[in-house]
Short mmCIF file of C-alpha atoms in Angstrom, two decimals:
data_model
loop_
_atom_site.label_atom_id
_atom_site.label_comp_id
_atom_site.label_asym_id
_atom_site.label_seq_id
_atom_site.Cartn_x
_atom_site.Cartn_y
_atom_site.Cartn_z
CA MET H 10 124.47 -39.50 171.18
CA ARG H 11 123.74 -40.53 174.63
CA GLY H 12 121.23 -37.56 174.90
CA LEU H 13 119.44 -39.00 171.85
CA ILE H 14 119.29 -42.53 173.30
CA TYR H 15 117.80 -41.13 176.76
CA ALA H 16 115.33 -38.98 174.64
CA GLY H 17 114.35 -42.11 172.63
CA LEU H 18 113.92 -44.19 175.85
CA LEU H 19 111.99 -41.36 177.54
CA VAL H 20 109.65 -41.25 174.43
CA LEU H 21 109.25 -45.01 174.41
CA LEU H 22 108.46 -44.96 178.23
CA LEU H 23 106.01 -42.20 177.75
CA LEU H 24 104.37 -44.03 174.75
CA LEU H 25 104.12 -47.35 176.89
CA SER H 26 102.50 -45.34 179.64
CA ILE H 27 99.97 -43.85 177.27
CA LEU H 28 99.28 -47.14 175.78
CA SER H 29 98.92 -48.81 179.19
CA ALA H 30 96.55 -46.21 180.35
CA TYR H 31 94.47 -46.48 177.09
CA TYR H 32 94.26 -50.30 177.46
CA PHE H 33 93.16 -50.23 181.08
CA GLN H 34 90.58 -47.44 180.55
CA ASN H 35 89.31 -49.32 177.40
CA THR H 36 88.96 -52.47 179.31
CA ARG H 37 87.24 -50.69 182.19
CA PHE H 38 84.96 -49.09 179.69
CA GLN H 39 84.05 -52.48 178.12
CA GLN H 40 83.42 -54.10 181.42
CA GLU H 41 81.05 -51.17 182.40
CA ARG H 42 79.24 -51.56 179.12
CA ILE H 43 78.95 -55.33 179.59
CA THR H 44 77.63 -54.84 183.02
CA ALA H 45 75.00 -52.22 181.88
CA GLU H 46 73.98 -54.60 178.96
CA ASN H 47 73.49 -57.53 181.38
CA LYS H 48 71.47 -55.34 183.58
CA GLU H 49 69.41 -54.17 180.75
CA PHE H 50 68.88 -57.69 179.47
CA GLN H 51 67.79 -58.81 182.95
CA GLU H 52 65.30 -55.99 183.01
CA MET H 53 63.88 -56.93 179.68
CA THR H 54 63.71 -60.69 180.72
CA ARG H 55 61.83 -59.61 184.00
CA MET H 56 59.42 -57.49 181.96
CA ILE H 57 58.60 -60.10 179.35
CA GLU H 58 58.25 -62.78 182.03
CA HIS H 59 55.85 -60.36 183.77
CA GLU H 60 53.77 -59.92 180.57
CA VAL H 61 53.65 -63.65 179.86
CA LEU H 62 52.54 -64.37 183.48
CA LEU H 63 49.91 -61.57 183.13
CA ALA H 64 48.68 -63.08 179.73
CA SER H 65 48.58 -66.46 181.36
CA SER H 66 46.46 -65.39 184.26
CA TYR H 67 43.98 -63.90 181.81
CA LEU H 68 43.79 -66.80 179.79
CA THR H 69 43.24 -68.98 182.83
CA TYR H 70 40.56 -66.77 184.03
CA PHE H 71 38.73 -66.85 180.71
CA SER H 72 39.27 -70.47 179.96
CA GLN H 73 37.78 -71.32 183.34
CA SER H 74 34.84 -69.08 182.96
CA SER H 75 31.34 -70.63 183.02
CA LEU H 76 30.42 -67.98 180.37
CA ALA H 77 32.89 -69.35 177.98
CA GLN H 78 31.61 -72.87 178.57
CA SER H 79 28.10 -71.94 178.05
CA VAL H 80 28.89 -70.12 174.82
CA LEU H 81 30.90 -73.04 173.44
CA GLN H 82 28.94 -75.96 174.81
CA ASP H 83 25.37 -74.69 174.98
CA HIS H 84 25.53 -71.86 172.27
CA ASP H 85 23.79 -69.62 174.83
CA PRO H 86 23.33 -66.13 173.26
CA GLU H 87 22.78 -64.53 176.67
CA ALA H 88 26.11 -66.02 177.84
CA GLN H 89 27.78 -64.88 174.70
CA GLN H 90 26.64 -61.34 175.07
CA HIS H 91 27.81 -61.28 178.84
CA LEU H 92 31.19 -62.67 177.82
CA THR H 93 31.52 -60.29 174.81
CA ASP H 94 30.84 -57.50 177.30
CA LEU H 95 33.34 -58.80 179.86
CA MET H 96 36.00 -59.17 176.98
CA LEU H 97 35.32 -55.72 175.87
CA LYS H 98 35.80 -54.41 179.26
CA PHE H 99 39.07 -56.37 179.51
CA ILE H 100 40.58 -55.17 176.30
CA SER H 101 39.67 -51.62 177.12
CA ALA H 102 41.62 -52.00 180.30
CA GLU H 103 44.34 -53.83 178.97
CA GLU H 104 45.75 -51.83 175.80
CA ARG H 105 48.69 -53.92 175.41
CA PHE H 106 46.53 -56.73 173.95
CA SER H 107 45.62 -55.83 170.19
CA GLN H 108 42.83 -58.64 169.90
CA ILE H 109 41.00 -61.13 171.97
CA ARG H 110 39.08 -63.93 170.55
CA LEU H 111 37.15 -67.01 171.52
CA LEU H 112 37.42 -69.90 169.02
CA ASP H 113 35.04 -72.89 168.98
CA SER H 114 36.36 -76.53 168.62
CA THR H 115 36.46 -76.29 164.82
CA GLY H 116 38.48 -73.03 164.76
CA GLN H 117 35.69 -70.69 163.93
CA GLU H 118 35.78 -67.37 165.65
CA VAL H 119 32.77 -67.00 167.99
CA ILE H 120 33.84 -63.63 169.49
CA ARG H 121 36.66 -61.28 168.58
CA ILE H 122 37.38 -57.78 169.77
CA ASN H 123 40.05 -55.52 168.21
CA HIS H 124 41.73 -52.51 169.13
CA ARG H 125 41.36 -49.88 166.36
CA PRO H 126 44.08 -47.61 165.30
CA ASP H 127 42.61 -45.06 167.76
CA ASP H 128 42.87 -47.71 170.46
CA SER H 129 39.22 -47.90 170.94
CA PRO H 130 37.91 -51.41 171.06
CA LEU H 131 35.66 -52.94 168.40
CA VAL H 132 33.46 -56.02 168.55
CA VAL H 133 33.72 -57.66 165.28
CA PRO H 134 30.35 -58.37 163.75
CA GLU H 135 29.52 -62.07 163.34
CA SER H 136 29.38 -61.79 159.57
CA GLN H 137 33.37 -60.81 159.73
CA LEU H 138 34.29 -63.66 161.97
CA GLN H 139 36.93 -65.92 160.61
CA ASP H 140 37.78 -69.57 160.35
CA LYS H 141 41.14 -70.07 161.98
CA SER H 142 41.38 -73.78 161.80
CA ASP H 143 44.32 -73.58 159.48
CA ARG H 144 46.48 -71.38 161.77
CA ASP H 145 49.37 -72.92 163.71
CA TYR H 146 48.19 -71.46 166.95
CA PHE H 147 44.85 -73.06 166.79
CA ARG H 148 46.22 -76.39 165.74
CA GLU H 149 48.92 -76.34 168.50
CA THR H 150 46.39 -75.21 171.14
CA SER H 151 43.82 -78.00 170.29
CA LYS H 152 46.66 -80.56 171.19
CA LEU H 153 47.17 -79.08 174.76
CA ALA H 154 45.79 -80.56 177.92
CA PRO H 155 43.72 -78.52 180.39
CA GLY H 156 45.73 -75.55 181.94
CA GLN H 157 48.44 -75.66 179.36
CA ILE H 158 49.21 -72.57 177.42
CA TYR H 159 50.42 -72.11 173.89
CA THR H 160 52.76 -69.23 173.34
CA SER H 161 53.80 -68.42 169.65
CA PRO H 162 57.19 -67.21 168.42
CA PHE H 163 57.31 -63.53 167.34
CA ASP H 164 55.15 -63.35 164.12
CA LEU H 165 53.46 -60.79 161.88
CA ASN H 166 49.66 -60.58 162.25
CA ILE H 167 47.69 -62.08 159.38
CA GLU H 168 44.14 -60.97 158.54
CA HIS H 169 42.13 -62.48 155.71
CA ASP H 170 45.16 -64.57 154.62
CA LYS H 171 47.41 -61.44 154.22
CA ILE H 172 50.02 -59.97 156.39
CA GLU H 173 48.55 -56.97 158.19
CA ARG H 174 50.00 -53.43 156.97
CA PRO H 175 51.54 -51.60 158.53
CA LEU H 176 53.43 -54.56 159.73
CA LYS H 177 52.34 -55.72 163.25
CA PRO H 178 54.60 -58.04 165.19
CA VAL H 179 52.56 -60.11 167.53
CA ILE H 180 52.95 -62.91 170.18
CA ARG H 181 49.93 -65.11 170.54
CA PHE H 182 48.82 -66.68 173.78
CA ALA H 183 46.16 -69.30 173.74
CA MET H 184 44.66 -71.81 175.98
CA PRO H 185 42.15 -74.61 175.30
CA ILE H 186 38.73 -74.70 177.12
CA HIS H 187 37.76 -78.06 178.33
CA ASN H 188 34.45 -79.20 179.78
CA GLU H 189 34.18 -81.89 182.47
#
């Protein structure tokens, strides 16, 4: 009988040791996973901040461009061609952007350049330029002071009042262009 009690205690002690080892190992694994996830989250945050900063610097450059002012204020066709060429070079070099556009004060596109599915840029012909005055990003950007930047929430791209297929999630960045 005593042997059975000792055997039972030995099994219980062994079971407690195994459960203890499992608990500590599991706790350590969870801590390592949390640490790795935090590191990954910090890296993703850093990458997003970098992309926003990059977009902001490009927007600032274009919004302060005398070419953009000449196109919008003076309707100068030569300035428009130069600005279109500059935007075309920009979007060719920066494949992360799917579109770049210049809107006038009424929300009408003046210049738009798209990346095609093969990633080559396309200057959209004047006959295909769209009125974007009803879009949130235009209305919100119109309210901004000089130097402020509008950043949209994640959204799906809409072309000709329909959600683009295949689905294309986007974040829009916009900045108003002010004259003196």
